[in-house]
PDB file of C-alpha atoms and ligand atoms in Angstrom:
ATOM      1  CA  MET M   1       0.000   0.000   0.000  1.00 75.00           C
ATOM      2  CA  PRO M   2       1.462   3.435  -0.918  1.00 82.00           C
ATOM      3  CA  VAL M   3       2.385   5.647   1.994  1.00 91.00           C
ATOM      4  CA  GLN M   4      -0.407   8.004   3.075  1.00 94.00           C
ATOM      5  CA  ASN M   5       1.966  10.796   3.902  1.00 95.00           C
ATOM      6  CA  TYR M   6       1.381  14.245   5.299  1.00 96.00           C
ATOM      7  CA  PRO M   7       2.750  16.925   2.948  1.00 97.00           C
ATOM      8  CA  ARG M   8       5.235  18.792   5.162  1.00 98.00           C
ATOM      9  CA  VAL M   9       8.552  17.324   6.297  1.00 98.00           C
ATOM     10  CA  TRP M  10      10.906  18.848   8.862  1.00 98.00           C
ATOM     11  CA  HIS M  11      14.495  18.821   7.590  1.00 98.00           C
ATOM     12  CA  ASN M  12      17.400  20.240   9.607  1.00 96.00           C
ATOM     13  CA  GLY M  13      15.224  22.940  11.165  1.00 96.00           C
ATOM     14  CA  ALA M  14      12.960  23.936   8.238  1.00 97.00           C
ATOM     15  CA  PHE M  15       9.780  22.568   6.694  1.00 98.00           C
ATOM     16  CA  ILE M  16      10.032  21.265   3.138  1.00 98.00           C
ATOM     17  CA  PRO M  17       7.562  19.480   0.840  1.00 98.00           C
ATOM     18  CA  TRP M  18       7.439  15.668   1.077  1.00 98.00           C
ATOM     19  CA  GLU M  19       8.669  15.417  -2.545  1.00 97.00           C
ATOM     20  CA  ASP M  20      11.853  17.321  -1.688  1.00 98.00           C
ATOM     21  CA  ALA M  21      12.863  15.023   1.177  1.00 98.00           C
ATOM     22  CA  ARG M  22      15.516  13.191  -0.878  1.00 97.00           C
ATOM     23  CA  VAL M  23      19.092  11.954  -0.490  1.00 97.00           C
ATOM     24  CA  HIS M  24      21.704  11.341  -3.174  1.00 98.00           C
ATOM     25  CA  VAL M  25      22.408   7.683  -3.900  1.00 98.00           C
ATOM     26  CA  ALA M  26      26.099   8.263  -3.065  1.00 98.00           C
ATOM     27  CA  SER M  27      25.131   9.308   0.483  1.00 98.00           C
ATOM     28  CA  HIS M  28      26.835   7.349   3.234  1.00 98.00           C
ATOM     29  CA  VAL M  29      23.528   5.965   4.450  1.00 98.00           C
ATOM     30  CA  ILE M  30      22.854   4.169   1.165  1.00 98.00           C
ATOM     31  CA  SER M  31      25.925   1.938   1.134  1.00 98.00           C
ATOM     32  CA  TYR M  32      26.561   1.659   4.849  1.00 98.00           C
ATOM     33  CA  ALA M  33      23.106   1.881   6.486  1.00 98.00           C
ATOM     34  CA  SER M  34      24.263   4.791   8.647  1.00 98.00           C
ATOM     35  CA  CYS M  35      20.830   5.729   9.905  1.00 98.00           C
ATOM     36  CA  LEU M  36      19.204   5.890  13.323  1.00 98.00           C
ATOM     37  CA  PHE M  37      15.496   6.368  13.512  1.00 98.00           C
ATOM     38  CA  GLU M  38      12.381   6.331  15.670  1.00 98.00           C
ATOM     39  CA  GLY M  39       8.691   5.611  15.365  1.00 98.00           C
ATOM     40  CA  ILE M  40       6.185   7.606  17.421  1.00 98.00           C
ATOM     41  CA  ARG M  41       2.412   7.521  17.277  1.00 98.00           C
ATOM     42  CA  CYS M  42       0.290  10.606  17.598  1.00 98.00           C
ATOM     43  CA  TYR M  43      -3.253   9.652  18.635  1.00 98.00           C
ATOM     44  CA  GLN M  44      -6.515  11.459  18.251  1.00 97.00           C
ATOM     45  CA  THR M  45      -7.740  12.330  21.763  1.00 97.00           C
ATOM     46  CA  PRO M  46     -10.684  14.362  23.111  1.00 96.00           C
ATOM     47  CA  HIS M  47      -8.167  17.232  23.527  1.00 96.00           C
ATOM     48  CA  GLY M  48      -6.765  17.046  19.996  1.00 97.00           C
ATOM     49  CA  PRO M  49      -3.774  15.113  18.658  1.00 98.00           C
ATOM     50  CA  ALA M  50      -1.330  13.853  21.301  1.00 98.00           C
ATOM     51  CA  LEU M  51       2.094  12.270  20.858  1.00 98.00           C
ATOM     52  CA  PHE M  52       2.595   9.213  23.034  1.00 98.00           C
ATOM     53  CA  ARG M  53       5.800   9.143  25.111  1.00 98.00           C
ATOM     54  CA  LEU M  54       7.529  11.746  22.979  1.00 98.00           C
ATOM     55  CA  LYS M  55      10.232  12.336  25.573  1.00 98.00           C
ATOM     56  CA  GLU M  56      11.206   8.662  25.771  1.00 98.00           C
ATOM     57  CA  HIS M  57      11.292   8.233  21.992  1.00 98.00           C
ATOM     58  CA  THR M  58      13.438  11.341  21.639  1.00 98.00           C
ATOM     59  CA  GLN M  59      15.762  10.075  24.355  1.00 98.00           C
ATOM     60  CA  ARG M  60      16.100   6.716  22.597  1.00 98.00           C
ATOM     61  CA  LEU M  61      16.983   8.543  19.369  1.00 98.00           C
ATOM     62  CA  MET M  62      19.673  10.476  21.249  1.00 98.00           C
ATOM     63  CA  ASP M  63      20.915   7.188  22.743  1.00 98.00           C
ATOM     64  CA  SER M  64      21.032   5.498  19.329  1.00 98.00           C
ATOM     65  CA  CYS M  65      23.037   8.459  17.997  1.00 98.00           C
ATOM     66  CA  LYS M  66      25.401   8.379  20.950  1.00 98.00           C
ATOM     67  CA  ILE M  67      26.181   4.700  20.364  1.00 98.00           C
ATOM     68  CA  TYR M  68      27.082   5.554  16.764  1.00 98.00           C
ATOM     69  CA  ARG M  69      29.101   8.645  17.794  1.00 98.00           C
ATOM     70  CA  ILE M  70      26.689  11.161  16.305  1.00 98.00           C
ATOM     71  CA  ALA M  71      26.340  14.470  18.139  1.00 95.00           C
ATOM     72  CA  LEU M  72      23.147  16.177  17.018  1.00 97.00           C
ATOM     73  CA  ASP M  73      22.947  19.933  16.547  1.00 96.00           C
ATOM     74  CA  TYR M  74      19.544  19.907  18.238  1.00 98.00           C
ATOM     75  CA  SER M  75      18.647  19.366  21.879  1.00 98.00           C
ATOM     76  CA  PRO M  76      16.004  16.805  22.804  1.00 98.00           C
ATOM     77  CA  GLU M  77      13.654  19.704  23.655  1.00 98.00           C
ATOM     78  CA  GLN M  78      14.141  21.242  20.200  1.00 98.00           C
ATOM     79  CA  LEU M  79      13.375  17.921  18.516  1.00 98.00           C
ATOM     80  CA  GLU M  80      10.322  17.406  20.704  1.00 98.00           C
ATOM     81  CA  GLN M  81       9.046  20.854  19.764  1.00 98.00           C
ATOM     82  CA  ALA M  82       9.762  20.146  16.086  1.00 98.00           C
ATOM     83  CA  MET M  83       7.595  17.021  16.272  1.00 98.00           C
ATOM     84  CA  VAL M  84       4.752  18.973  17.864  1.00 98.00           C
ATOM     85  CA  ASP M  85       5.158  21.582  15.098  1.00 98.00           C
ATOM     86  CA  LEU M  86       5.139  18.819  12.467  1.00 98.00           C
ATOM     87  CA  VAL M  87       1.738  17.635  13.670  1.00 98.00           C
ATOM     88  CA  ARG M  88       0.468  21.207  13.726  1.00 98.00           C
ATOM     89  CA  VAL M  89       1.698  22.336  10.283  1.00 97.00           C
ATOM     90  CA  ASN M  90       0.295  19.185   8.720  1.00 97.00           C
ATOM     91  CA  GLU M  91      -2.963  19.619  10.658  1.00 96.00           C
ATOM     92  CA  ALA M  92      -2.748  15.902  11.315  1.00 95.00           C
ATOM     93  CA  PRO M  93      -5.569  14.589  13.514  1.00 95.00           C
ATOM     94  CA  HIS M  94      -3.429  11.480  14.117  1.00 96.00           C
ATOM     95  CA  CYS M  95      -0.264  10.118  12.546  1.00 97.00           C
ATOM     96  CA  TYR M  96       2.862   8.034  12.868  1.00 97.00           C
ATOM     97  CA  ILE M  97       6.048  10.107  13.032  1.00 98.00           C
ATOM     98  CA  ARG M  98       9.327   8.776  11.711  1.00 98.00           C
ATOM     99  CA  PRO M  99      12.346  10.788  12.881  1.00 98.00           C
ATOM    100  CA  VAL M 100      15.381   9.847  10.766  1.00 98.00           C
ATOM    101  CA  VAL M 101      19.006  10.765  11.461  1.00 98.00           C
ATOM    102  CA  LEU M 102      21.364   9.840   8.638  1.00 98.00           C
ATOM    103  CA  ARG M 103      24.910  10.306   7.424  1.00 98.00           C
ATOM    104  CA  GLY M 104      24.603  12.142   4.140  1.00 98.00           C
ATOM    105  CA  TYR M 105      26.543  13.028   1.003  1.00 98.00           C
ATOM    106  CA  GLY M 106      30.300  13.571   1.210  1.00 98.00           C
ATOM    107  CA  GLU M 107      32.983  10.964   1.534  1.00 98.00           C
ATOM    108  CA  VAL M 108      32.352   7.506   0.112  1.00 98.00           C
ATOM    109  CA  GLY M 109      34.489   5.263   2.342  1.00 98.00           C
ATOM    110  CA  VAL M 110      33.305   3.366   5.405  1.00 98.00           C
ATOM    111  CA  ASN M 111      34.457   6.071   7.854  1.00 98.00           C
ATOM    112  CA  PRO M 112      31.286   8.022   8.616  1.00 98.00           C
ATOM    113  CA  LEU M 113      32.843  10.740  10.729  1.00 98.00           C
ATOM    114  CA  ASN M 114      33.283  13.358   7.988  1.00 98.00           C
ATOM    115  CA  ASN M 115      29.857  12.986   6.401  1.00 98.00           C
ATOM    116  CA  PRO M 116      27.143  15.517   7.228  1.00 98.00           C
ATOM    117  CA  VAL M 117      24.416  14.475   9.636  1.00 98.00           C
ATOM    118  CA  GLU M 118      20.902  15.174   8.451  1.00 98.00           C
ATOM    119  CA  ILE M 119      17.664  14.966  10.404  1.00 98.00           C
ATOM    120  CA  TYR M 120      14.256  14.457   8.883  1.00 98.00           C
ATOM    121  CA  LEU M 121      10.899  14.212  10.629  1.00 98.00           C
ATOM    122  CA  LEU M 122       8.221  12.584   8.482  1.00 98.00           C
ATOM    123  CA  ALA M 123       4.575  11.866   9.238  1.00 98.00           C
ATOM    124  CA  TRP M 124       2.108   9.473   7.701  1.00 97.00           C
ATOM    125  CA  LYS M 125      -1.148   7.720   8.490  1.00 96.00           C
ATOM    126  CA  TRP M 126      -0.719   4.222   9.803  1.00 92.00           C
ATOM    127  CA  GLY M 127      -3.506   1.877  10.782  1.00 86.00           C
ATOM    128  CA  ARG M 128      -3.126  -1.456  12.570  1.00 88.00           C
ATOM    129  CA  TYR M 129       0.377  -2.718  11.814  1.00 91.00           C
ATOM    130  CA  LEU M 130      -0.389  -6.444  11.553  1.00 90.00           C
ATOM    131  CA  GLY M 131      -3.771  -6.124   9.815  1.00 88.00           C
ATOM    132  CA  GLU M 132      -7.031  -4.291  10.482  1.00 87.00           C
ATOM    133  CA  ASP M 133      -8.492  -6.973  12.777  1.00 94.00           C
ATOM    134  CA  SER M 134      -5.173  -8.009  14.368  1.00 94.00           C
ATOM    135  CA  LEU M 135      -5.872  -6.292  17.675  1.00 96.00           C
ATOM    136  CA  THR M 136      -9.235  -7.966  18.117  1.00 96.00           C
ATOM    137  CA  ARG M 137      -8.616 -11.388  16.556  1.00 97.00           C
ATOM    138  CA  GLY M 138      -4.900 -11.901  17.150  1.00 98.00           C
ATOM    139  CA  VAL M 139      -2.286 -13.176  14.708  1.00 98.00           C
ATOM    140  CA  ASP M 140      -0.676 -16.490  13.761  1.00 98.00           C
ATOM    141  CA  VAL M 141       3.107 -16.413  13.997  1.00 98.00           C
ATOM    142  CA  CYS M 142       6.171 -18.675  13.925  1.00 98.00           C
ATOM    143  CA  PHE M 143       9.642 -18.838  15.373  1.00 98.00           C
ATOM    144  CA  SER M 144      12.201 -17.662  12.837  1.00 98.00           C
ATOM    145  CA  THR M 145      15.198 -19.653  11.672  1.00 98.00           C
ATOM    146  CA  TRP M 146      17.065 -16.326  11.729  1.00 98.00           C
ATOM    147  CA  GLN M 147      18.565 -15.190  15.023  1.00 98.00           C
ATOM    148  CA  ARG M 148      18.834 -11.658  16.358  1.00 98.00           C
ATOM    149  CA  MET M 149      22.252 -10.033  16.404  1.00 98.00           C
ATOM    150  CA  ALA M 150      24.970 -11.603  18.546  1.00 98.00           C
ATOM    151  CA  PRO M 151      26.174  -9.457  21.453  1.00 97.00           C
ATOM    152  CA  ASN M 152      28.887  -7.011  20.464  1.00 97.00           C
ATOM    153  CA  THR M 153      28.059  -7.143  16.768  1.00 98.00           C
ATOM    154  CA  LEU M 154      25.224  -4.752  15.913  1.00 98.00           C
ATOM    155  CA  PRO M 155      23.976  -3.044  19.084  1.00 98.00           C
ATOM    156  CA  ALA M 156      20.363  -4.031  19.661  1.00 98.00           C
ATOM    157  CA  MET M 157      19.727  -1.066  21.958  1.00 98.00           C
ATOM    158  CA  ALA M 158      20.239   1.319  19.046  1.00 98.00           C
ATOM    159  CA  LYS M 159      17.314   1.613  16.660  1.00 98.00           C
ATOM    160  CA  SER M 160      19.484   1.537  13.567  1.00 98.00           C
ATOM    161  CA  ALA M 161      18.560   0.859   9.954  1.00 98.00           C
ATOM    162  CA  ALA M 162      21.203  -1.892   9.860  1.00 98.00           C
ATOM    163  CA  ASN M 163      19.330  -3.899  12.490  1.00 98.00           C
ATOM    164  CA  TYR M 164      16.309  -3.909  10.228  1.00 98.00           C
ATOM    165  CA  MET M 165      18.131  -5.952   7.584  1.00 98.00           C
ATOM    166  CA  ASN M 166      17.942  -8.720  10.186  1.00 98.00           C
ATOM    167  CA  SER M 167      14.288  -7.812  10.819  1.00 98.00           C
ATOM    168  CA  GLN M 168      13.568  -8.013   7.091  1.00 98.00           C
ATOM    169  CA  LEU M 169      14.902 -11.576   6.897  1.00 98.00           C
ATOM    170  CA  ILE M 170      12.710 -12.556   9.842  1.00 98.00           C
ATOM    171  CA  LYS M 171       9.652 -10.845   8.384  1.00 98.00           C
ATOM    172  CA  MET M 172      10.064 -12.207   4.846  1.00 98.00           C
ATOM    173  CA  GLU M 173      10.497 -15.750   6.121  1.00 98.00           C
ATOM    174  CA  ALA M 174       7.305 -15.408   8.178  1.00 98.00           C
ATOM    175  CA  LEU M 175       5.244 -13.987   5.317  1.00 98.00           C
ATOM    176  CA  THR M 176       6.570 -16.537   2.810  1.00 98.00           C
ATOM    177  CA  ASN M 177       5.441 -19.313   5.093  1.00 98.00           C
ATOM    178  CA  GLY M 178       1.992 -17.834   5.641  1.00 98.00           C
ATOM    179  CA  TYR M 179       2.478 -16.209   9.048  1.00 98.00           C
ATOM    180  CA  ALA M 180       1.821 -12.585   9.985  1.00 98.00           C
ATOM    181  CA  GLU M 181       5.086 -12.201  11.898  1.00 98.00           C
ATOM    182  CA  ALA M 182       7.916 -14.202  13.446  1.00 98.00           C
ATOM    183  CA  ILE M 183       9.665 -14.291  16.787  1.00 98.00           C
ATOM    184  CA  ALA M 184      13.447 -14.621  16.626  1.00 98.00           C
ATOM    185  CA  LEU M 185      15.728 -16.260  19.153  1.00 98.00           C
ATOM    186  CA  ASP M 186      19.014 -14.750  20.314  1.00 98.00           C
ATOM    187  CA  THR M 187      22.349 -16.432  19.634  1.00 98.00           C
ATOM    188  CA  ALA M 188      22.123 -18.295  22.976  1.00 98.00           C
ATOM    189  CA  GLY M 189      18.857 -19.878  21.806  1.00 98.00           C
ATOM    190  CA  ASN M 190      16.621 -17.864  24.132  1.00 98.00           C
ATOM    191  CA  VAL M 191      13.659 -15.892  22.869  1.00 99.00           C
ATOM    192  CA  SER M 192      14.489 -12.368  21.702  1.00 98.00           C
ATOM    193  CA  GLU M 193      11.738 -10.412  19.940  1.00 98.00           C
ATOM    194  CA  ALA M 194       9.711 -10.150  16.753  1.00 98.00           C
ATOM    195  CA  SER M 195      10.933  -8.324  13.644  1.00 98.00           C
ATOM    196  CA  GLY M 196       9.254  -5.107  14.794  1.00 98.00           C
ATOM    197  CA  ALA M 197       7.886  -5.651  18.291  1.00 98.00           C
ATOM    198  CA  ASN M 198       8.711  -6.973  21.740  1.00 98.00           C
ATOM    199  CA  VAL M 199       7.002 -10.080  23.034  1.00 98.00           C
ATOM    200  CA  PHE M 200       5.317 -11.110  26.295  1.00 98.00           C
ATOM    201  CA  ALA M 201       4.067 -14.469  27.554  1.00 98.00           C
ATOM    202  CA  VAL M 202       1.444 -14.889  30.277  1.00 98.00           C
ATOM    203  CA  ARG M 203       1.473 -18.047  32.362  1.00 98.00           C
ATOM    204  CA  HIS M 204      -0.478 -18.688  35.551  1.00 98.00           C
ATOM    205  CA  GLY M 205      -1.351 -15.003  35.782  1.00 98.00           C
ATOM    206  CA  LYS M 206       2.255 -13.780  35.610  1.00 98.00           C
ATOM    207  CA  LEU M 207       3.858 -11.822  32.783  1.00 98.00           C
ATOM    208  CA  PHE M 208       7.205 -12.709  31.293  1.00 99.00           C
ATOM    209  CA  THR M 209       9.268 -10.716  28.820  1.00 98.00           C
ATOM    210  CA  THR M 210      12.767 -11.016  27.447  1.00 98.00           C
ATOM    211  CA  PRO M 211      15.631  -8.945  28.909  1.00 98.00           C
ATOM    212  CA  LEU M 212      17.922  -6.423  27.199  1.00 98.00           C
ATOM    213  CA  THR M 213      20.641  -9.100  27.154  1.00 98.00           C
ATOM    214  CA  SER M 214      18.521 -11.111  24.683  1.00 98.00           C
ATOM    215  CA  ALA M 215      19.190  -8.650  21.820  1.00 98.00           C
ATOM    216  CA  VAL M 216      15.947  -6.715  22.120  1.00 98.00           C
ATOM    217  CA  LEU M 217      15.177  -3.116  21.342  1.00 98.00           C
ATOM    218  CA  PRO M 218      14.300  -1.481  24.685  1.00 98.00           C
ATOM    219  CA  GLY M 219      10.721  -0.954  23.628  1.00 98.00           C
ATOM    220  CA  ILE M 220       8.829   2.013  24.981  1.00 98.00           C
ATOM    221  CA  THR M 221       5.582   0.080  24.656  1.00 98.00           C
ATOM    222  CA  ARG M 222       7.246  -2.791  26.531  1.00 98.00           C
ATOM    223  CA  ASP M 223       7.978  -0.329  29.340  1.00 98.00           C
ATOM    224  CA  THR M 224       4.399   0.970  29.148  1.00 98.00           C
ATOM    225  CA  VAL M 225       3.039  -2.585  29.405  1.00 98.00           C
ATOM    226  CA  ILE M 226       5.234  -3.322  32.423  1.00 98.00           C
ATOM    227  CA  THR M 227       3.982  -0.146  34.135  1.00 98.00           C
ATOM    228  CA  LEU M 228       0.315  -0.832  33.328  1.00 98.00           C
ATOM    229  CA  ALA M 229       0.602  -4.492  34.360  1.00 98.00           C
ATOM    230  CA  GLN M 230       2.112  -3.509  37.702  1.00 98.00           C
ATOM    231  CA  GLU M 231      -0.685  -0.962  38.170  1.00 96.00           C
ATOM    232  CA  MET M 232      -3.121  -3.845  37.629  1.00 97.00           C
ATOM    233  CA  GLY M 233      -1.363  -5.885  40.319  1.00 98.00           C
ATOM    234  CA  LEU M 234       0.266  -8.343  37.902  1.00 98.00           C
ATOM    235  CA  ALA M 235       3.769  -9.667  38.513  1.00 98.00           C
ATOM    236  CA  VAL M 236       6.178  -9.050  35.610  1.00 98.00           C
ATOM    237  CA  PHE M 237       9.453 -10.910  35.114  1.00 98.00           C
ATOM    238  CA  GLU M 238      12.191  -9.779  32.720  1.00 98.00           C
ATOM    239  CA  GLN M 239      14.424 -12.792  32.226  1.00 98.00           C
ATOM    240  CA  ALA M 240      15.947 -15.113  29.638  1.00 98.00           C
ATOM    241  CA  LEU M 241      13.049 -17.179  28.306  1.00 99.00           C
ATOM    242  CA  PRO M 242      13.075 -20.518  26.507  1.00 98.00           C
ATOM    243  CA  ARG M 243      11.141 -20.966  23.289  1.00 98.00           C
ATOM    244  CA  GLU M 244       8.923 -23.672  24.734  1.00 98.00           C
ATOM    245  CA  LEU M 245       7.544 -21.334  27.422  1.00 98.00           C
ATOM    246  CA  PHE M 246       5.761 -19.548  24.612  1.00 98.00           C
ATOM    247  CA  TYR M 247       4.161 -22.735  23.273  1.00 98.00           C
ATOM    248  CA  ILE M 248       2.746 -23.589  26.698  1.00 98.00           C
ATOM    249  CA  ALA M 249       1.863 -20.031  27.706  1.00 98.00           C
ATOM    250  CA  ASP M 250      -1.768 -19.183  28.458  1.00 98.00           C
ATOM    251  CA  GLU M 251      -1.394 -16.008  26.400  1.00 98.00           C
ATOM    252  CA  VAL M 252       1.234 -14.380  24.198  1.00 98.00           C
ATOM    253  CA  PHE M 253       1.202 -10.857  22.788  1.00 98.00           C
ATOM    254  CA  PHE M 254       3.388  -8.452  20.851  1.00 98.00           C
ATOM    255  CA  CYS M 255       3.851  -4.840  21.826  1.00 98.00           C
ATOM    256  CA  GLY M 256       5.308  -1.902  19.981  1.00 98.00           C
ATOM    257  CA  THR M 257       4.463   1.569  18.772  1.00 98.00           C
ATOM    258  CA  ALA M 258       3.316   0.193  15.417  1.00 96.00           C
ATOM    259  CA  ALA M 259       2.001  -3.171  16.695  1.00 96.00           C
ATOM    260  CA  GLU M 260       0.381  -1.601  19.807  1.00 97.00           C
ATOM    261  CA  ILE M 261      -0.785  -4.662  21.800  1.00 98.00           C
ATOM    262  CA  THR M 262      -1.423  -7.473  19.340  1.00 98.00           C
ATOM    263  CA  PRO M 263      -2.538 -10.864  20.684  1.00 98.00           C
ATOM    264  CA  VAL M 264      -0.795 -13.955  19.292  1.00 98.00           C
ATOM    265  CA  ARG M 265      -3.193 -16.857  18.811  1.00 98.00           C
ATOM    266  CA  SER M 266      -0.770 -19.504  17.539  1.00 98.00           C
ATOM    267  CA  ILE M 267       2.950 -20.098  17.180  1.00 98.00           C
ATOM    268  CA  ASP M 268       4.219 -22.683  14.678  1.00 98.00           C
ATOM    269  CA  ARG M 269       0.568 -23.816  14.389  1.00 98.00           C
ATOM    270  CA  ILE M 270       0.460 -24.584  18.110  1.00 98.00           C
ATOM    271  CA  LYS M 271      -2.594 -22.934  19.621  1.00 98.00           C
ATOM    272  CA  ILE M 272      -1.762 -20.501  22.432  1.00 98.00           C
ATOM    273  CA  GLY M 273      -4.215 -21.016  25.307  1.00 97.00           C
ATOM    274  CA  SER M 274      -7.701 -21.224  23.810  1.00 96.00           C
ATOM    275  CA  GLY M 275      -6.456 -19.840  20.471  1.00 97.00           C
ATOM    276  CA  GLU M 276      -8.279 -16.564  21.146  1.00 97.00           C
ATOM    277  CA  PRO M 277      -6.917 -13.323  22.636  1.00 98.00           C
ATOM    278  CA  GLY M 278      -6.681 -14.041  26.372  1.00 98.00           C
ATOM    279  CA  PRO M 279      -8.229 -12.038  29.248  1.00 98.00           C
ATOM    280  CA  ILE M 280      -5.000 -10.468  30.507  1.00 98.00           C
ATOM    281  CA  THR M 281      -3.971  -9.419  26.987  1.00 98.00           C
ATOM    282  CA  ARG M 282      -7.414  -7.908  26.467  1.00 98.00           C
ATOM    283  CA  ARG M 283      -7.330  -5.998  29.745  1.00 98.00           C
ATOM    284  CA  LEU M 284      -3.846  -4.644  29.032  1.00 98.00           C
ATOM    285  CA  GLN M 285      -4.817  -3.737  25.490  1.00 98.00           C
ATOM    286  CA  GLU M 286      -7.948  -1.898  26.688  1.00 98.00           C
ATOM    287  CA  ARG M 287      -5.986   0.044  29.277  1.00 98.00           C
ATOM    288  CA  TYR M 288      -3.229   0.829  26.775  1.00 98.00           C
ATOM    289  CA  LEU M 289      -5.647   2.132  24.145  1.00 97.00           C
ATOM    290  CA  ALA M 290      -7.518   4.169  26.761  1.00 98.00           C
ATOM    291  CA  VAL M 291      -4.245   5.793  27.850  1.00 98.00           C
ATOM    292  CA  VAL M 292      -2.909   6.559  24.352  1.00 98.00           C
ATOM    293  CA  GLU M 293      -6.282   7.851  23.167  1.00 98.00           C
ATOM    294  CA  GLY M 294      -6.606  10.145  26.192  1.00 97.00           C
ATOM    295  CA  ARG M 295      -9.646   8.325  27.582  1.00 97.00           C
ATOM    296  CA  ARG M 296      -7.942   7.566  30.879  1.00 96.00           C
ATOM    297  CA  GLU M 297      -6.091   9.860  33.223  1.00 94.00           C
ATOM    298  CA  ASP M 298      -2.495  10.433  32.119  1.00 95.00           C
ATOM    299  CA  HIS M 299      -0.835   9.766  35.505  1.00 93.00           C
ATOM    300  CA  TYR M 300       2.646   9.618  34.054  1.00 97.00           C
ATOM    301  CA  GLY M 301       2.619  12.627  31.707  1.00 97.00           C
ATOM    302  CA  TRP M 302       2.951  10.328  28.705  1.00 98.00           C
ATOM    303  CA  LEU M 303       0.851  12.445  26.345  1.00 98.00           C
ATOM    304  CA  THR M 304       2.083  15.601  24.622  1.00 98.00           C
ATOM    305  CA  PHE M 305      -0.898  17.548  23.335  1.00 97.00           C
ATOM    306  CA  CYS M 306      -0.097  19.270  20.066  1.00 97.00           C
ATOM    307  CA  ASN M 307      -2.837  21.895  19.951  1.00 89.00           C
ATOM    308  CA  GLN M 308      -1.766  23.676  23.123  1.00 71.00           C
ATOM    309  CA  PRO M 309       0.672  26.605  23.317  1.00 54.00           C
ATOM    310  CA  ALA M 310       4.305  25.452  23.272  1.00 47.00           C
ATOM    311  CA  ALA M 311       4.958  26.084  26.971  1.00 42.00           C
ATOM    312  CA  ALA M 312       2.015  23.897  27.957  1.00 42.00           C
ATOM    313  CA  ALA M 313       2.571  21.270  25.279  1.00 44.00           C
ATOM    314  CA  ARG M 314       3.519  18.521  27.730  1.00 44.00           C
TER     315      ARG M 314
HETATM  316  C1  LIG I 401      12.675  -4.693  16.537  1.00 58.35           C
HETATM  317  C2  LIG I 401      11.718  -3.953  17.398  1.00 58.35           C
HETATM  318  N1  LIG I 401      11.558  -4.328  18.673  1.00 58.35           N
HETATM  319  C3  LIG I 401      10.709  -3.697  19.489  1.00 58.35           C
HETATM  320  C4  LIG I 401       9.952  -2.629  19.052  1.00 58.35           C
HETATM  321  C5  LIG I 401       9.027  -1.918  19.987  1.00 58.35           C
HETATM  322  O1  LIG I 401       9.557  -0.683  20.376  1.00 58.35           O
HETATM  323  P1  LIG I 401       8.602   0.521  20.788  1.00 58.35           P
HETATM  324  O2  LIG I 401       7.621  -0.022  21.752  1.00 58.35           O
HETATM  325  O3  LIG I 401       9.510   1.511  21.411  1.00 58.35           O
HETATM  326  O4  LIG I 401       7.974   1.012  19.546  1.00 58.35           O
HETATM  327  C6  LIG I 401      10.091  -2.192  17.736  1.00 58.35           C
HETATM  328  C7  LIG I 401       9.310  -1.056  17.242  1.00 58.35           C
HETATM  329  O5  LIG I 401       9.835  -0.062  16.892  1.00 58.35           O
HETATM  330  C8  LIG I 401      10.995  -2.857  16.893  1.00 58.35           C
HETATM  331  O6  LIG I 401      11.155  -2.472  15.616  1.00 58.35           O
END
């Protein structure tokens, strides 16, 4: 499906038309994947469009850049304001924002340090990531034959374009074999994450998710789920998890900015629980959607309302 983009793009401090947001094919990013990016959803709320966990996404972008020795010319606050402005100038009632930091046109060798750093903020409309009815009906998935990155190879904590070559292999294998998504293991054989989402298992009323040492992106939705689950009195364990725990779990779900909270109804054709979205997944999903859509009190200051004056935008 073609991208349903909003027309204005923020580039290095100025707004430009979508059509002009281009890079030369000789740019460093093209050959060497020198790109760090983010994905942030802006939801329609009763008080206008609101970005969900803008501060944390901006911080993760800064962290990704730091790992790759990129010093940005903009402070986190300036980038946050630019994203609020992006929503406003596009008059977007809701959108997905893709901040992109890349190494641009200049030298053509591997050394990235002399190439210019460019920042783009793009916005488009994005529905349910794994299919229109995925949140209500759940999805059928598999374990991938591909593993996530070995420690000390490509840093999993950085949201880098290079890591998504691995994600693409995982995703293509899943789709080719008739699954909506796949879960990859880490190089120790423990469960890691899906190609574009973190994963949770529920067993005997307790939640389990994989730790940062299992080559996962430190998901902001994962953190949101942990917080909401604890609020609901559920115990959450972050630990190395074996593949088979997921087969015998009562419930399994994915979480991510794009995937939101998507129930998993089978893995490798093994039914998870009853094969329907389970009660804990449903409760967490309801609470999550109520928070992001501004239908529940924002105890944690997670929403940034875009239609308010700048000083009050958080
Ligand atoms: C590989 C991967 N893991 C996990 C996530 C979930 O991260 P977040 O909840 O911050 O969107 C994503 C989504 O961006 C992802 O691409």
